[in-house]
Coordinates of C-alpha atoms in Angstrom, one line a residue:
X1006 CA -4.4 6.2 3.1
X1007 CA -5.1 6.1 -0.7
X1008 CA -3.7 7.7 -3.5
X1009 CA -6.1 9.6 -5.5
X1010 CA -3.8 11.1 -8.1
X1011 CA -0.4 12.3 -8.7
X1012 CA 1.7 14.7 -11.3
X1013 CA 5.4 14.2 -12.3
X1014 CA 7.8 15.4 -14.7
X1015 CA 11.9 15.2 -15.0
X1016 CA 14.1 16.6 -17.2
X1017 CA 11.6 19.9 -17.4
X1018 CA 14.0 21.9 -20.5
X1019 CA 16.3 19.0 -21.5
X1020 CA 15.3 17.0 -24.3
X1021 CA 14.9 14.4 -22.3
X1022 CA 12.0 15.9 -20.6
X1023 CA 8.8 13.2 -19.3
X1024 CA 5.6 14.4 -18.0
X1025 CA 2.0 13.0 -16.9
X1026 CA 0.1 15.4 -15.4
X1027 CA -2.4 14.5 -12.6
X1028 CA -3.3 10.9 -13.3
X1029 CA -6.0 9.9 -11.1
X1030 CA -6.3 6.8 -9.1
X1031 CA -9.3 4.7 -8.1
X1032 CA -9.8 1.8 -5.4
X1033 CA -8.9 -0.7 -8.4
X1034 CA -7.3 0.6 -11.3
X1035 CA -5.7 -1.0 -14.7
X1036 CA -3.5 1.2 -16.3
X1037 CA -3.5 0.3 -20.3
X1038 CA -1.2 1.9 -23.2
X1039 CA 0.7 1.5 -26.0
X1040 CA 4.0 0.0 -26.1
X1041 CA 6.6 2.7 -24.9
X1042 CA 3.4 4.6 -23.7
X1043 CA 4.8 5.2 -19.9
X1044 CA 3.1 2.0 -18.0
X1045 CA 6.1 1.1 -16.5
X1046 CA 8.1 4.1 -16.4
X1047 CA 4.7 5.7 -14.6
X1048 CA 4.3 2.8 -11.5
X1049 CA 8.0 3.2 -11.1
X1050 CA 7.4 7.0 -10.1
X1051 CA 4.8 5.7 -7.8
X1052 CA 7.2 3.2 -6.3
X1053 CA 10.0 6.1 -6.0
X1054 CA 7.9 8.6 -4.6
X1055 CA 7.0 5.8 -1.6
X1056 CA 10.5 4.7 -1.3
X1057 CA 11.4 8.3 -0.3
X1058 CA 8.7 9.6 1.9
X1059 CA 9.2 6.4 4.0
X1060 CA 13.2 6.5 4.2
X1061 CA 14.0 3.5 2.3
X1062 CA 15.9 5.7 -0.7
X1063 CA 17.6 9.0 -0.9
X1064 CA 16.1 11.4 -3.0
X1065 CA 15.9 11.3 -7.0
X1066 CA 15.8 13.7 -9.4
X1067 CA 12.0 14.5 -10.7
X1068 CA 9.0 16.8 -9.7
X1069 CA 6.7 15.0 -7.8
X1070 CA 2.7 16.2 -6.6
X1071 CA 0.9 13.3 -5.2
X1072 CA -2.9 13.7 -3.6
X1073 CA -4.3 11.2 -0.9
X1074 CA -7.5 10.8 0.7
X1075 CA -8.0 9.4 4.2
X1076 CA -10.4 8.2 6.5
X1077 CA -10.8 10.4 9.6
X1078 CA -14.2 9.0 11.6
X1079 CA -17.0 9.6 9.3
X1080 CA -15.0 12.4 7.4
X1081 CA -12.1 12.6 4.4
X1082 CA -8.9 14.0 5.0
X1083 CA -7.1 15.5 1.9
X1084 CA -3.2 15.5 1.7
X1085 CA -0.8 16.7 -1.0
X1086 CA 2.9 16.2 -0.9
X1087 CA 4.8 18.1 -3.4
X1088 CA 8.7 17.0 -3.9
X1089 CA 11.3 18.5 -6.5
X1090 CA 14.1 17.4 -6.9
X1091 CA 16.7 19.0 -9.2
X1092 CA 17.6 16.8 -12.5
X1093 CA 20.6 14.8 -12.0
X1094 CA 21.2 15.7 -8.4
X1095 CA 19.6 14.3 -5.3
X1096 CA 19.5 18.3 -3.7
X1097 CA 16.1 19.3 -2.7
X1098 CA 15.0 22.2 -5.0
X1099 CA 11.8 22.6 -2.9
X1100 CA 9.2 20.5 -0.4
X1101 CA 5.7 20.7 0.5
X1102 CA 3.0 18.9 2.4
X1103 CA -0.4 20.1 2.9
X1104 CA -3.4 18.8 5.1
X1105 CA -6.8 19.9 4.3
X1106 CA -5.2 22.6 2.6
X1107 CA -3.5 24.0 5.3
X1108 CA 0.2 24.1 4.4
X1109 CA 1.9 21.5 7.6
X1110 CA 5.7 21.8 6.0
X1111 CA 7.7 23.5 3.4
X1112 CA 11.3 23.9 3.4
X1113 CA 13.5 25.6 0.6
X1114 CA 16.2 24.6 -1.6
X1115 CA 18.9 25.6 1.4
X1116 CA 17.0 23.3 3.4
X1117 CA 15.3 25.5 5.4
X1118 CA 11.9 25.2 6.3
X1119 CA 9.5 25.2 8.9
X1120 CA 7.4 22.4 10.3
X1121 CA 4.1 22.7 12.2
X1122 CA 3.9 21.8 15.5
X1123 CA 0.5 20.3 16.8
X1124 CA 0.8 21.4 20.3
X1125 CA 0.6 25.0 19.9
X1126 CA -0.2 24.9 15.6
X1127 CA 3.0 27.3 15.7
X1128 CA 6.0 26.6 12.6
X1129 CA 9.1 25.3 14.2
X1130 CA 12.2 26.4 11.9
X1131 CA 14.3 23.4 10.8
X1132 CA 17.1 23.1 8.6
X1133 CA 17.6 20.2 7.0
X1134 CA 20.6 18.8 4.4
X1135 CA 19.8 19.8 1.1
X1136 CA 19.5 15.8 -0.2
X1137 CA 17.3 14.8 2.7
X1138 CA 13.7 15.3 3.0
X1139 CA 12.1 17.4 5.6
X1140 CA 9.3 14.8 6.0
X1141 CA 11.7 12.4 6.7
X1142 CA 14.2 14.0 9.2
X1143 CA 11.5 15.9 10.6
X1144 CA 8.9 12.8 10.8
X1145 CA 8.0 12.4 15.3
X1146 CA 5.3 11.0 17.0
X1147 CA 4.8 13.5 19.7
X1148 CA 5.8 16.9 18.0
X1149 CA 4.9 16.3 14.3
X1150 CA 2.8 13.3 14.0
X1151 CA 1.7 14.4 10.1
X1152 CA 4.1 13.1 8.2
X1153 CA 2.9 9.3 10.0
X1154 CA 0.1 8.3 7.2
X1155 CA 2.5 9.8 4.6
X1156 CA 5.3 7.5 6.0
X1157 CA 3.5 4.4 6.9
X1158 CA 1.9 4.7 2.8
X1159 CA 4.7 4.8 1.6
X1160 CA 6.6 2.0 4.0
X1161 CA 3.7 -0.4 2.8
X1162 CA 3.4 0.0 -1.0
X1163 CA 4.6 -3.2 -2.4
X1164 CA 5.6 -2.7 -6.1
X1165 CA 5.9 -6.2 -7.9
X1166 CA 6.9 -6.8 -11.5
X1167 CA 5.0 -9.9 -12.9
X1168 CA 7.0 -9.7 -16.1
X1169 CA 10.1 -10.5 -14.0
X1170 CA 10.9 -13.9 -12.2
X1171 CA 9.5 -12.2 -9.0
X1172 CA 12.0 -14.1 -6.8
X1173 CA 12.0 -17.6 -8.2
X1174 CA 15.8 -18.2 -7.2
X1175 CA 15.4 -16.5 -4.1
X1176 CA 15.1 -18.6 -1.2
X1177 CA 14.4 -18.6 2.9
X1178 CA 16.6 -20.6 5.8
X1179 CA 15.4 -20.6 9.4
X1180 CA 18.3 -19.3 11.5
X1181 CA 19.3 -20.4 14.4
X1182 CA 17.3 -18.6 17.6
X1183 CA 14.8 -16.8 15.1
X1184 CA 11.5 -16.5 16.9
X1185 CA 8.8 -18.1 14.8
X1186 CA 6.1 -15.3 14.6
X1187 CA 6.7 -11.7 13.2
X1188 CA 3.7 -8.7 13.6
X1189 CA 6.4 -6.6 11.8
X1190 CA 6.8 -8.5 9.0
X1191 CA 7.8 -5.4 6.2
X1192 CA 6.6 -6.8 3.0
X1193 CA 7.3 -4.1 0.8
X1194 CA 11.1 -5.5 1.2
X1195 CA 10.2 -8.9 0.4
X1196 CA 8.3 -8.1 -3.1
X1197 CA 10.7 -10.6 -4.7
X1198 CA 11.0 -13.1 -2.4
X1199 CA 7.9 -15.1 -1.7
X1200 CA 9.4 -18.1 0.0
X1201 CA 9.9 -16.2 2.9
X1202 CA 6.9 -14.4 2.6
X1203 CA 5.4 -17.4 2.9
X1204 CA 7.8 -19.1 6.3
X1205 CA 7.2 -16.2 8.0
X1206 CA 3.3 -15.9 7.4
X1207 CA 2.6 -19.5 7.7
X1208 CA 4.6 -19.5 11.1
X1209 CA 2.2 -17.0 12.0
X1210 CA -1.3 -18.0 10.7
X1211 CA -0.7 -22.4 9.7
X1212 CA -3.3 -23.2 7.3
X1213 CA -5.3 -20.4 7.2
X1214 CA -3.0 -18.9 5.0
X1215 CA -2.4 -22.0 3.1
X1216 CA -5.9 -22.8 2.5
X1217 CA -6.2 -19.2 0.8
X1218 CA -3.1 -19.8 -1.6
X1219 CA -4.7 -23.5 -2.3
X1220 CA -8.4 -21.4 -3.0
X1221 CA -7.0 -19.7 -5.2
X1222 CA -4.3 -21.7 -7.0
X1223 CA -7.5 -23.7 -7.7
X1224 CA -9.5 -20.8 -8.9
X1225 CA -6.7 -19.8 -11.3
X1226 CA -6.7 -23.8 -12.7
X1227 CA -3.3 -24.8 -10.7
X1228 CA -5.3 -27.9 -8.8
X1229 CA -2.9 -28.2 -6.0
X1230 CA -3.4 -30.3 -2.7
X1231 CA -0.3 -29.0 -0.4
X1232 CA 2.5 -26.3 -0.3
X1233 CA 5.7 -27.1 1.4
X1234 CA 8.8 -25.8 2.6
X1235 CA 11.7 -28.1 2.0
X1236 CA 15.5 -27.3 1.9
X1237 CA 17.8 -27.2 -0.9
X1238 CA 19.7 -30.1 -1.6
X1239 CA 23.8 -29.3 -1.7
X1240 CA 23.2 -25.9 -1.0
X1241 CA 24.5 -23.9 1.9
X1242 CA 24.6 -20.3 3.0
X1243 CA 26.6 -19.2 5.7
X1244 CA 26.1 -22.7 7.4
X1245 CA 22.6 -22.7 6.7
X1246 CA 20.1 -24.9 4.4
X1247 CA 18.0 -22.9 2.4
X1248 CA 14.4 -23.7 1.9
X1249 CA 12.2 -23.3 -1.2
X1250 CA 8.9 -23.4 -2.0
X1251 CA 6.2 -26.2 -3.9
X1252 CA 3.6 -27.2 -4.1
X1253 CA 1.7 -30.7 -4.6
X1254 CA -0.2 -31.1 -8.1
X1255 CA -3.2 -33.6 -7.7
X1256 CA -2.1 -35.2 -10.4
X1257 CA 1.6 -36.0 -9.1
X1258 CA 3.2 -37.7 -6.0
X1259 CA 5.8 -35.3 -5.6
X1260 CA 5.9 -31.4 -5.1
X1261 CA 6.5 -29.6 -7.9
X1262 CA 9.6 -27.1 -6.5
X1263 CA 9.8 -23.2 -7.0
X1264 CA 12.8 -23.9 -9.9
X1265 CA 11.0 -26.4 -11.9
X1266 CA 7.6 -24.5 -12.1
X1267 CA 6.7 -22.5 -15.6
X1268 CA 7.3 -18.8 -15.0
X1269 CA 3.7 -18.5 -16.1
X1270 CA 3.1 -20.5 -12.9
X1271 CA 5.5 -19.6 -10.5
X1272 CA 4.7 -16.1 -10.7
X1273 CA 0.8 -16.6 -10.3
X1274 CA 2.4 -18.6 -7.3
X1275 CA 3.8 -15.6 -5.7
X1276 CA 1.5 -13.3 -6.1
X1277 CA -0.8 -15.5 -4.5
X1278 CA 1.4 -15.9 -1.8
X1279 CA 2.1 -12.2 -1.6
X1280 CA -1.3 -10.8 -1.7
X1281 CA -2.6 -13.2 1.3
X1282 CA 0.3 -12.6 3.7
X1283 CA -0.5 -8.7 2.9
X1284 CA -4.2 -9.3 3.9
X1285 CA -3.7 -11.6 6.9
X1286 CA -0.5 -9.2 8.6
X1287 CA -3.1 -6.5 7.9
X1288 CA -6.5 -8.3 9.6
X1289 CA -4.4 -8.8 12.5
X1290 CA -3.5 -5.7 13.5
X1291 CA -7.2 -4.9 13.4
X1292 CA -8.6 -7.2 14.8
X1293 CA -12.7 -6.8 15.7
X1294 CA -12.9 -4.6 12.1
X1295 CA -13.3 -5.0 8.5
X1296 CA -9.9 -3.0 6.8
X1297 CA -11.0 0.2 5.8
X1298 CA -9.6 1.9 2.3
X1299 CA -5.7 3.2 2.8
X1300 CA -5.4 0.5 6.2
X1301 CA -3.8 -2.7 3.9
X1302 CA -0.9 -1.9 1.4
X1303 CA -0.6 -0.2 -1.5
X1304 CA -0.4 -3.0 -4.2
X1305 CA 0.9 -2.1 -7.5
X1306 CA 1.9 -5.2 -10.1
X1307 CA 3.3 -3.9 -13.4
X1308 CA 2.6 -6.5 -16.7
X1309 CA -0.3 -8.6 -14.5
X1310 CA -0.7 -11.7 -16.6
X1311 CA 2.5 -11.8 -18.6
X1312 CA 3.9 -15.1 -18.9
X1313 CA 0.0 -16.7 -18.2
X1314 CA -1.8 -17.7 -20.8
X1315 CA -5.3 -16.1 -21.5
X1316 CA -7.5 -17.8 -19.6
X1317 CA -5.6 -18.0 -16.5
X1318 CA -4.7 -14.1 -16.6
X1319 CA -8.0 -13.1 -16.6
X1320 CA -8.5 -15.4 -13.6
X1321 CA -6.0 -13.8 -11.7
X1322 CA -6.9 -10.2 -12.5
X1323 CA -10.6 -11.9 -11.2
X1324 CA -9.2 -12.9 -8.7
X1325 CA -7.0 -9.9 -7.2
X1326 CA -9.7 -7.2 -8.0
X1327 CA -12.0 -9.5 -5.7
X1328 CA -10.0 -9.8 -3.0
X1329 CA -8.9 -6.2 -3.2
X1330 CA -12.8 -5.4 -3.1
X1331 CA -13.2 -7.8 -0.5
X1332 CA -10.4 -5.9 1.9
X1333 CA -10.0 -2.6 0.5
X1334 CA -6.9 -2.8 -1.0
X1335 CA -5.7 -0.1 -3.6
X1336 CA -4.7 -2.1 -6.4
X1337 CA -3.3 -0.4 -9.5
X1338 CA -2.3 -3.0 -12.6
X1339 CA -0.3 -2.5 -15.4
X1340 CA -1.3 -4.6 -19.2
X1341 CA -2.0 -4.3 -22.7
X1342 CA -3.4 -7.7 -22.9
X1343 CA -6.5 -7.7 -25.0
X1344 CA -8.4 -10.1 -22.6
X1345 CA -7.4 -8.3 -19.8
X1346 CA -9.0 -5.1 -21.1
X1347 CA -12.0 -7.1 -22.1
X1348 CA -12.6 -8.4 -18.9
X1349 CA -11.6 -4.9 -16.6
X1350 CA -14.5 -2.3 -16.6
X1351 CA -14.1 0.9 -18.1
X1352 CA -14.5 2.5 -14.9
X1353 CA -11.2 1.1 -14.1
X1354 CA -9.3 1.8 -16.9
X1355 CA -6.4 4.6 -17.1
X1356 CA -5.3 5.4 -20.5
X1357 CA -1.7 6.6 -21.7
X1358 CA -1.2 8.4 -24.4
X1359 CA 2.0 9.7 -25.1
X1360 CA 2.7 12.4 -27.5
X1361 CA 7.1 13.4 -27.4
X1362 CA 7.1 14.2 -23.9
X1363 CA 3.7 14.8 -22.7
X1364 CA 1.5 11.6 -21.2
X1365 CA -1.8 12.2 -21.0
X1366 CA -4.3 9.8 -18.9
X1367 CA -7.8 9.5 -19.9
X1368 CA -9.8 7.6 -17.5
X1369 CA -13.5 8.0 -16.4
X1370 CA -13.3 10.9 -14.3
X1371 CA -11.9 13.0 -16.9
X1372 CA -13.4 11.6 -20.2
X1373 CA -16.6 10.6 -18.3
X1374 CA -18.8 10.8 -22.0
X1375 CA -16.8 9.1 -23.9
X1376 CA -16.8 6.3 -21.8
X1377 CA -20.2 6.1 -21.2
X1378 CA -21.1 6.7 -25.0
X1379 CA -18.5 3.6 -26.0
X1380 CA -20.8 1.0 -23.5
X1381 CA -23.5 1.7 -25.7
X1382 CA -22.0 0.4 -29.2
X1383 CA -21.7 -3.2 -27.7
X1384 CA -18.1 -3.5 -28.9
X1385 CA -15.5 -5.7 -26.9
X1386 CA -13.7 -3.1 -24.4
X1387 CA -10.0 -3.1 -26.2
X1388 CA -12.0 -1.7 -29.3
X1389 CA -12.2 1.7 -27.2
X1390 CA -8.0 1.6 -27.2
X1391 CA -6.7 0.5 -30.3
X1392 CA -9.2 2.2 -32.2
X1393 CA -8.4 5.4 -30.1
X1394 CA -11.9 6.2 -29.8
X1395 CA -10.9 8.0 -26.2
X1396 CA -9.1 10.7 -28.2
X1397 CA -12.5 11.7 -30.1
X1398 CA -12.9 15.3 -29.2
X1399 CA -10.0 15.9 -26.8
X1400 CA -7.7 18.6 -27.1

């Protein structure tokens, strides 16, 4: 299932009130803006909403609508999902999820609600606490199977921050008894540590997997002939060795550890690591077909390229939109790097503009002229932002 757009506000009356209203999505998408434009503060509503649909946080305070398209055989299957939550509370003002326009749940600030059931198409009364969501209590296989593309989105999307050390003091340890292969490998949990990412996969798939890291370490100018798993030297947890990660340079004879790579590095690293294991858990569950759009996670990465230097962060913005075309990933990015926006397409872009409270996105399904009219003055793409040129004739 992908996410073709979504509206949010919090705060609505307060001073402290934040809004973007229906921000649209694509297959690949770079989100560019100004410093204290929203970039970050937008993915994390993206990362919240999935977090709740799927269980894995209680609810927030915000107004959430989020729109998703899925393949059904030969034909699209619109969603919408509509959460609000009241400001500074986790209770559940009201809920709403709609399929194709027919309306599959909605429940009231009480908690009561109703639920359709597929069966007979007849709404099943529920009541459900006021700080849990009906799509989540109410979520079954057999009597409401809706809520499972919702869940399973939402369960996938793996959120990582580049601009952070994405996990480089987090390490793995093989416990005693622990089987060696896992299909159920969650890797939205494990967005910040790639070490295990990477036990558990190569356990799985050998040097498949580490021949796609080593492709593309190489790609990004990171020569490297080997990555190993070694344990930690005088380091124990709960009378276990921990192992870390590295990786051996072609220049040295000895592997170059998770701790004494360069941020820049390490995090290019992971994200390597990250977005292979995604594609290879998600090929084998299918096996015999390509991955359609919506089948692989969600991948959002906030700051892509931060800590790189230029020529290897366009590399690895090269690198992810192509296997993300490859495999059908959604992949929405985060930058205001100049030779990032140079080297992303227009068509990909999503602008913020924040004025107070209001964020406005102009991207090229909304501001589809302009767009088009700024490919034909042969300027360098990050003259269309900082000259503002996408705010000519909007209102």
């Amino acid at each position: 299932m992908q996410l073709t757009n979504i509206s949010y506000q919090e705060n609505k009356g307060l001073p402290s009130h934040w809004r973007v209203e229906r921000l649209t999505l694509g297959g690949i998408s770079l989100v560019v803006g100004k410093n204290s434009s929203g970039k970050t503060r937008l993915l994390n509503v993206i990362d919240n909403i999935a977090k709740m649909v799927s269980g894995r946080i209680f609810a927030t305070s915000g107004e959430w609508k989020a729109n998703f398209e899925r393949r059904k055989g030969q034909a699209l299957e619109h969603q919408e999902y509509s959460l609000n939550v009241a400001a500074g509370t986790r209770l559940v003002v009201e809920e709403s999820f709609e399929i194709n326009h027919q309306r599959i749940m909605h429940r009231q600030e009480s908690g009561a609600g109703f639920v359709l059931k597929k069966s007979s198409k007849s709404r099943v009364q529920y009541k459900v606490p006021q700080d849990q969501l009906m799509a989540v209590v109410r979520r079954d296989e057999i009597q409401h199977p809706y809520f499972d593309h919702l869940h399973r989105w939402g369960a996938g999307l793996c959120y990582y921050r580049f601009g952070s050390e994405l996990g480089k003091n987090s390490f793995t340890a093989l416990a005693p008894n622990e089987p060696t292969q896992d299909s159920n490998l969650l890797l939205a949990g494990l967005v910040d540590n790639a070490a295990h990412v990477y036990r558990k996969t190569f356990d799985r798939f050998k040097d498949v997997y580490k021949s796609l890291i080593l492709d593309d370490l190489q790609t990004l100018g990171f020569p490297c002939s080997d990555v190993v798993l070694a344990f930690t030297p005088g380091l124990i947890f709960n009378g276990i060795p921990p192992m870390q990660l590295g990786v051996m340079e072609k220049d040295r004879t000895w592997p170059t550890y998770q701790g004494e790579m360069s941020q820049g590095m390490y995090r290019a690293f992971a994200i390597c690591v990250q977005m292979n294991a995604n594609i290879l858990w998600e090929k084998s569950l299918r096996v015999g077909r390509e991955l359609a759009l919506g089948d692989a996670p969600m991948v959002v990465i906030d700051d892509i390229g931060e800590g790189l230097d230029y020529t290897r962060s366009k590399a690895l913005v090269r690198c992810l939109i192509e296997k993300a075309t490859e495999n059908n990933i959604q992949l929405v990015m985060s930058s205001n790097d100049r030779f990032i926006m140079n080297d992303v397409p227009l068509e990909n872009w999503v602008i913020l503009h924040r004025e107070g409270s209001e964020v406005r996105a102009f991207d090229y399904q909304n501001s589809k002229e302009l767009f088009e009219e700024f490919q034909y003055l042969g300027l360098n793409n990050f003259d269309f932002f900082s000259g503002e040129l996408f705010l000519r004739n909007s209102k």
